[in-house]
CSV table of C-alpha atoms in Angstrom, one decimal:
chain,number,residue,atom,x,y,z
A,1064,UNK,CA,-0.2,-0.1,0.2
A,1065,UNK,CA,1.6,3.5,-0.9
A,1066,UNK,CA,1.7,6.2,1.4
A,1067,UNK,CA,-0.9,9.0,0.4
A,1068,UNK,CA,-0.6,11.7,-0.4
A,1069,UNK,CA,1.9,10.9,-3.2
A,1070,UNK,CA,5.4,12.2,-3.1
A,1071,UNK,CA,6.2,15.0,-4.8
A,1072,UNK,CA,9.3,16.2,-6.4
A,1073,UNK,CA,9.5,19.3,-4.2
A,1074,UNK,CA,8.8,17.4,-1.2
A,1075,UNK,CA,11.7,14.9,-1.8
A,1076,UNK,CA,13.9,17.3,-3.0
A,1077,UNK,CA,13.5,19.5,0.2
A,1078,UNK,CA,14.3,16.0,2.0
A,1079,UNK,CA,17.9,16.0,0.0
A,1080,UNK,CA,18.4,19.3,0.4
A,1081,UNK,CA,18.4,19.9,4.1
A,1082,UNK,CA,19.7,16.3,4.8
A,1083,UNK,CA,22.8,17.1,2.7
A,1084,UNK,CA,23.0,20.1,4.6
A,1085,UNK,CA,23.5,18.1,7.8
A,1086,UNK,CA,26.1,16.1,6.6
A,1087,UNK,CA,27.9,19.2,5.3
A,1088,UNK,CA,28.2,20.7,8.8
A,1089,UNK,CA,29.1,17.0,10.1
A,1090,UNK,CA,31.7,16.5,7.5
A,1091,UNK,CA,33.1,20.3,8.4
A,1092,UNK,CA,33.3,19.4,12.2
A,1093,UNK,CA,30.3,21.7,12.9
A,1094,UNK,CA,27.2,21.4,15.7
A,1095,UNK,CA,25.0,19.7,13.5
A,1096,UNK,CA,22.1,20.1,15.8
A,1097,UNK,CA,20.9,23.8,14.6
A,1098,UNK,CA,21.1,21.7,10.6
A,1099,UNK,CA,19.2,18.8,12.3
A,1100,UNK,CA,16.3,21.2,13.5
A,1101,UNK,CA,16.4,23.0,10.2
A,1102,UNK,CA,15.9,19.5,8.5
A,1103,UNK,CA,12.9,18.4,10.8
A,1104,UNK,CA,11.0,21.7,10.5
A,1105,UNK,CA,11.7,21.6,6.5
A,1106,UNK,CA,10.5,17.9,6.1
A,1107,UNK,CA,7.3,18.3,8.1
A,1108,UNK,CA,6.6,21.6,6.8
A,1109,UNK,CA,6.7,20.6,2.9
A,1110,UNK,CA,4.6,17.5,3.8
A,1111,UNK,CA,7.4,14.8,3.3
A,1112,UNK,CA,6.1,13.1,6.7
A,1113,UNK,CA,2.3,11.9,6.4
A,1114,UNK,CA,0.7,9.8,8.8
A,1115,UNK,CA,1.7,6.5,8.6
A,1116,UNK,CA,2.0,3.7,11.5
A,1117,UNK,CA,5.3,4.0,12.4
A,1118,UNK,CA,5.4,2.7,15.6
A,1119,UNK,CA,4.0,-0.5,13.9
A,1120,UNK,CA,7.0,-0.8,11.3
A,1121,UNK,CA,9.2,-0.1,13.8
A,1122,UNK,CA,8.4,-2.9,16.3
A,1123,UNK,CA,7.9,-5.5,13.3
A,1124,UNK,CA,11.6,-4.3,11.4
A,1125,UNK,CA,14.0,-2.7,14.2
A,1126,UNK,CA,17.1,-4.5,13.0
A,1127,UNK,CA,16.3,-3.6,9.5
A,1128,UNK,CA,15.9,0.3,9.9
A,1129,UNK,CA,19.4,0.7,10.8
A,1130,UNK,CA,20.7,-1.9,8.0
A,1131,UNK,CA,22.4,0.5,5.3
A,1132,UNK,CA,22.7,-1.9,3.1
A,1133,UNK,CA,18.7,-2.7,3.2
A,1134,UNK,CA,18.0,0.8,1.8
A,1135,UNK,CA,19.5,-0.3,-1.7
A,1136,UNK,CA,16.6,-2.4,-2.1
A,1137,UNK,CA,14.0,0.0,-0.9
A,1138,UNK,CA,11.6,1.4,-3.8
A,1139,UNK,CA,10.7,5.0,-3.1
A,1140,UNK,CA,7.6,4.2,-1.1
A,1141,UNK,CA,10.1,1.9,1.4
A,1142,UNK,CA,12.1,3.9,1.6
A,1143,UNK,CA,9.5,7.4,2.8
A,1144,UNK,CA,8.2,4.5,5.4
A,1145,UNK,CA,11.7,4.4,6.6
A,1146,UNK,CA,12.7,7.8,6.8
A,1147,UNK,CA,9.1,8.7,8.3
A,1148,UNK,CA,9.6,5.9,11.1
A,1149,UNK,CA,13.7,7.5,11.3
A,1150,UNK,CA,12.0,11.3,11.5
A,1151,UNK,CA,9.1,10.3,14.3
A,1152,UNK,CA,11.5,8.3,16.5
A,1153,UNK,CA,13.8,11.1,16.4
A,1154,UNK,CA,10.6,13.2,18.0
A,1155,UNK,CA,9.8,10.1,20.8
A,1156,UNK,CA,14.2,9.7,21.0
A,1157,UNK,CA,16.2,12.9,21.5
A,1158,UNK,CA,19.4,12.2,19.5
A,1159,UNK,CA,18.5,9.4,16.9
A,1160,UNK,CA,19.3,11.1,13.9
A,1161,UNK,CA,22.6,12.2,15.5
A,1162,UNK,CA,23.1,8.2,16.4
A,1163,UNK,CA,22.2,7.4,12.7
A,1164,UNK,CA,24.9,10.1,11.8
A,1165,UNK,CA,27.7,8.4,13.4
A,1166,UNK,CA,26.7,5.4,12.7
A,1167,UNK,CA,27.0,6.1,8.9
A,1168,UNK,CA,23.4,4.9,8.2
A,1169,UNK,CA,22.2,9.2,7.9
A,1170,UNK,CA,24.6,9.6,4.6
A,1171,UNK,CA,23.5,5.9,3.4
A,1172,UNK,CA,20.1,7.3,3.3
A,1173,UNK,CA,21.0,10.4,1.7
A,1174,UNK,CA,23.0,8.7,-1.1
A,1175,UNK,CA,19.5,6.1,-1.7
A,1176,UNK,CA,17.5,9.5,-1.8
A,1177,UNK,CA,19.6,10.9,-4.4
A,1178,UNK,CA,19.2,7.7,-6.4
A,1179,UNK,CA,15.4,7.7,-5.9
A,1180,UNK,CA,15.1,10.6,-7.2
A,1181,UNK,CA,15.7,10.1,-10.7
A,1182,UNK,CA,12.3,7.4,-10.7
A,1183,UNK,CA,10.3,10.6,-9.6
A,1184,UNK,CA,8.7,11.2,-13.0
A,1185,UNK,CA,5.4,13.3,-13.9
A,1186,UNK,CA,5.4,15.1,-10.1
A,1187,UNK,CA,5.3,18.4,-9.6
C-alpha cells in the first residue's frame, strides 16, 4: 500500500537538500543540532512526513531500519516509510538522528534518496 498523498519532487528535493546540509555540517566538524532542527522543520512543513503507523513498522523491523545495505533494495515508498519512521523516532527519542549520523546510516539514506530521485517522474 502506497503512502498518501503521493510524494512530490518538491518534497523529496527538500528532504535531500536539508539532509545534505546536515552532512556538510558534520563533515566540517560543526555542531549538527541546528541543521537537524532545520531539516526536521522543513520536511514536516513540506509534507514529506505523512500519517503512517511507524510504531508498528519499527516493532516489526527494528533491526532492518538501521541496516544501510537494505536501503539499496528499497523502492521509493519503502524508503519514505523508513525515513518517516526515523524522523518520528527522533521526536520520541531525542538524538536518534545523531546516532544515525554516527553509524553512517544517515549518509547512506541521503545517497539512496539521490538515487531514488531519478525515479520520480511526472510529479510536480
